[in-house]
Amino acid sequence: MTPAVTDGSRDPRTARTRARLRAALLAACEEQPPDHVAVAEVVRRAGVGRATFYLHYDDLHALALDACAEVVREAVEALHAWDRTPPGPDAPPEELVALLREVRAGAAVYRSLLGPGGGPLGELLHRELRVRSLDELRRRRPSGSGHDLTASAVAGLFTGVLTDWVHDRTDASPERLAGQVWRMLLAVHAASASHGQSTVTGGASAPLG
């Protein structure tokens, strides 16, 4: 079974082929939902054969996850772009603002990949955010409890808000949304701290997982 995320290939030819397939899928998703895209269309756009496609990916779902990998990495890093103490509630990380600007600029693609049920991007984003948040919480607060619930809340909140935003269910500029999301995430950690799940530092702000 091929891995879901395949950017790490050391073979330049493999990397180039996968990059072409990812670009072809994203281009197709600008015009239609991922579940309407067929392998035949992707390989036509990429200029490769079906056999080549299946050498690299088991199916279109695996390709979609790979295509989403970079924005997921950026999202995970944006929510953890600080060292010891997170910015206050009125100063979201600039990396988060930059990420939301990027998503807004490519709204058609992200709208397609973030479907009502989560879609391939939502699925990967939720999973990777939860894993990173849980790792950070355990590292920063090893004696705390309830970290799994806090990590799930962080992942679910951000993924859900981002999905609704790209589908125009909520109206906010990238800058405003970054501030709102950041305050909500801090509130999640403050709530978990009030139940003895972590230790609050830096005044009103709780360390984010």
Coordinates of C-alpha atoms in Angstrom, one line a residue:
M1 CA 0.0 0.0 0.0
T2 CA 1.4 3.4 -0.9
P3 CA 1.7 6.0 1.8
A4 CA -0.9 8.8 2.0
V5 CA 1.8 11.5 1.9
T6 CA 4.7 10.9 -0.5
D7 CA 6.6 14.2 -0.6
G8 CA 9.6 12.6 0.9
S9 CA 10.6 10.5 -2.1
R10 CA 14.4 10.6 -2.7
D11 CA 14.0 9.7 -6.4
P12 CA 13.7 13.0 -8.4
R13 CA 11.7 11.3 -11.1
T14 CA 9.2 10.0 -8.6
A15 CA 9.0 13.4 -6.9
R16 CA 8.3 15.1 -10.2
T17 CA 5.6 12.6 -11.2
R18 CA 3.8 12.9 -7.9
A19 CA 4.1 16.7 -8.1
R20 CA 2.4 16.6 -11.5
L21 CA -0.3 14.4 -10.3
R22 CA -1.0 16.6 -7.2
A23 CA -1.1 19.7 -9.5
A24 CA -3.5 17.9 -11.9
L25 CA -5.8 17.0 -9.1
L26 CA -5.9 20.5 -7.6
A27 CA -6.5 21.9 -11.0
A28 CA -9.4 19.6 -11.5
C29 CA -10.8 20.5 -8.1
E30 CA -11.0 24.1 -9.1
E31 CA -13.7 23.1 -11.5
Q32 CA -15.6 20.3 -9.7
P33 CA -15.7 18.5 -6.3
P34 CA -13.1 15.8 -5.7
D35 CA -15.6 13.0 -5.7
H36 CA -16.5 14.0 -9.3
V37 CA -12.9 13.8 -10.5
A38 CA -11.9 10.6 -12.2
V39 CA -8.4 9.0 -12.5
A40 CA -8.7 9.4 -16.3
E41 CA -9.0 13.2 -16.0
V42 CA -6.1 13.4 -13.5
V43 CA -3.7 11.4 -15.7
R44 CA -4.7 13.3 -18.8
R45 CA -3.9 16.6 -17.0
A46 CA -0.7 15.3 -15.6
G47 CA 0.4 13.8 -18.9
V48 CA 1.0 10.3 -17.5
G49 CA -0.6 6.9 -18.0
R50 CA -3.0 5.1 -15.6
A51 CA -0.3 2.5 -14.9
T52 CA 2.0 5.3 -13.7
F53 CA -0.7 6.7 -11.5
Y54 CA -1.2 3.4 -9.7
L55 CA 2.6 3.0 -9.3
H56 CA 2.4 6.0 -7.0
Y57 CA -1.0 6.0 -5.4
D58 CA -3.6 3.4 -4.5
D59 CA -6.5 5.6 -5.4
L60 CA -7.6 9.2 -5.8
H61 CA -8.1 9.5 -2.0
A62 CA -4.5 8.8 -1.4
L63 CA -3.5 11.4 -4.0
A64 CA -5.9 13.9 -2.4
L65 CA -4.3 13.4 1.0
D66 CA -0.9 13.9 -0.5
A67 CA -2.1 17.1 -2.3
C68 CA -3.3 18.4 1.0
A69 CA -0.1 17.7 2.9
E70 CA 1.5 21.1 2.5
V71 CA -1.4 23.2 3.7
V72 CA -1.9 20.8 6.6
R73 CA 1.8 21.2 7.6
E74 CA 1.4 25.0 7.4
A75 CA -1.8 24.9 9.5
V76 CA -0.2 22.8 12.2
E77 CA 2.9 25.0 12.3
A78 CA 0.8 28.2 12.3
L79 CA -1.0 27.1 15.5
H80 CA 2.3 26.3 17.2
A81 CA 4.4 29.2 15.9
W82 CA 5.6 30.3 19.3
D83 CA 8.2 29.1 21.8
R84 CA 7.5 29.1 25.5
T85 CA 4.4 31.4 26.0
P86 CA 1.8 31.9 23.2
P87 CA 0.8 35.4 22.1
G88 CA -2.1 37.0 24.0
P89 CA -5.7 36.8 22.8
D90 CA -5.5 40.0 20.8
A91 CA -2.3 39.0 19.0
P92 CA -2.7 35.8 16.9
P93 CA 0.5 34.4 15.3
E94 CA 1.2 36.1 12.0
E95 CA 1.7 32.6 10.6
L96 CA -2.0 31.9 11.2
V97 CA -3.0 35.1 9.4
A98 CA -0.7 34.3 6.5
L99 CA -2.2 30.8 6.2
L100 CA -5.8 32.1 6.2
R101 CA -4.8 34.6 3.5
E102 CA -3.5 31.7 1.4
V103 CA -6.7 29.8 1.9
R104 CA -8.8 32.7 0.9
A105 CA -6.7 33.2 -2.3
G106 CA -7.3 29.6 -3.3
A107 CA -10.8 29.4 -1.9
A108 CA -12.2 27.4 -4.9
V109 CA -9.7 24.5 -4.3
Y110 CA -10.0 24.5 -0.6
R111 CA -13.8 24.6 -0.8
S112 CA -13.7 21.5 -2.9
L113 CA -11.3 19.7 -0.6
L114 CA -13.1 20.7 2.6
G115 CA -16.5 19.1 2.0
P116 CA -19.5 19.1 4.4
G117 CA -18.2 15.8 5.9
G118 CA -14.7 17.1 6.2
G119 CA -13.3 16.0 2.8
P120 CA -9.7 14.8 2.4
L121 CA -8.2 18.0 3.6
G122 CA -10.5 18.1 6.7
E123 CA -9.7 14.5 7.5
L124 CA -6.0 15.0 7.3
L125 CA -6.0 18.4 9.1
H126 CA -8.0 17.1 12.0
R127 CA -5.8 14.1 12.4
E128 CA -2.5 15.9 12.2
L129 CA -3.6 18.8 14.4
R130 CA -4.8 16.4 17.1
V131 CA -1.5 14.4 17.0
R132 CA 0.6 17.6 17.3
S133 CA -1.6 19.1 20.0
L134 CA -1.5 15.9 22.0
D135 CA 2.3 15.7 21.7
E136 CA 2.8 19.3 22.7
L137 CA 0.4 19.0 25.7
R138 CA 2.2 15.9 27.0
R139 CA 5.6 17.5 26.5
R140 CA 4.7 20.8 28.2
R141 CA 2.5 19.4 30.9
P142 CA 3.5 15.8 31.5
S143 CA 1.6 15.6 34.8
G144 CA -1.6 17.0 33.4
S145 CA -4.7 14.9 32.5
G146 CA -7.4 15.2 29.9
H147 CA -4.9 16.1 27.2
D148 CA -6.7 13.8 24.7
L149 CA -9.9 15.7 25.0
T150 CA -8.2 19.1 24.7
A151 CA -6.3 18.0 21.6
S152 CA -9.6 16.8 20.1
A153 CA -11.3 20.1 20.8
V154 CA -8.4 22.1 19.3
A155 CA -8.4 19.9 16.1
G156 CA -12.2 19.9 15.8
L157 CA -12.6 23.6 16.4
F158 CA -10.0 24.8 13.9
T159 CA -11.1 22.2 11.2
G160 CA -14.8 23.1 11.6
V161 CA -14.3 26.8 11.6
L162 CA -12.0 26.7 8.5
T163 CA -14.5 24.5 6.7
D164 CA -17.4 26.8 7.4
W165 CA -15.3 29.8 6.4
V166 CA -14.3 28.5 3.0
H167 CA -18.0 27.6 2.3
D168 CA -19.0 31.2 3.2
R169 CA -21.1 30.1 6.2
T170 CA -19.3 32.7 8.3
D171 CA -18.1 36.1 7.0
A172 CA -14.7 37.4 8.2
S173 CA -11.5 38.6 6.8
P174 CA -8.4 36.4 7.3
E175 CA -7.2 38.9 9.9
R176 CA -10.4 38.9 11.8
L177 CA -10.9 35.2 11.6
A178 CA -7.3 34.6 12.9
G179 CA -8.1 36.7 15.9
Q180 CA -11.4 35.0 16.6
V181 CA -10.0 31.5 16.2
W182 CA -7.0 32.3 18.3
R183 CA -9.2 33.5 21.2
M184 CA -11.4 30.4 20.9
L185 CA -8.3 28.1 21.1
L186 CA -7.0 30.0 24.1
A187 CA -10.4 29.6 25.7
V188 CA -10.4 25.8 25.1
H189 CA -7.1 25.6 27.0
A190 CA -8.2 27.9 29.7
A191 CA -11.3 25.8 30.2
S192 CA -9.2 22.6 30.4
A193 CA -6.9 24.3 32.9
S194 CA -9.9 25.3 35.1
H195 CA -10.7 21.5 35.4
G196 CA -7.2 20.7 36.3
Q197 CA -6.1 19.4 32.9
S198 CA -3.2 21.8 32.4
T199 CA -1.4 24.6 34.1
V200 CA -2.1 28.2 33.0
T201 CA 0.9 30.5 32.5
G202 CA 1.3 33.9 31.0
G203 CA -1.8 35.5 32.6
A204 CA -5.1 34.8 31.0
S205 CA -3.6 32.7 28.2
A206 CA -3.1 29.0 28.5
P207 CA -0.3 27.3 26.6
L208 CA -1.6 25.8 23.5
G209 CA -1.1 22.2 22.6

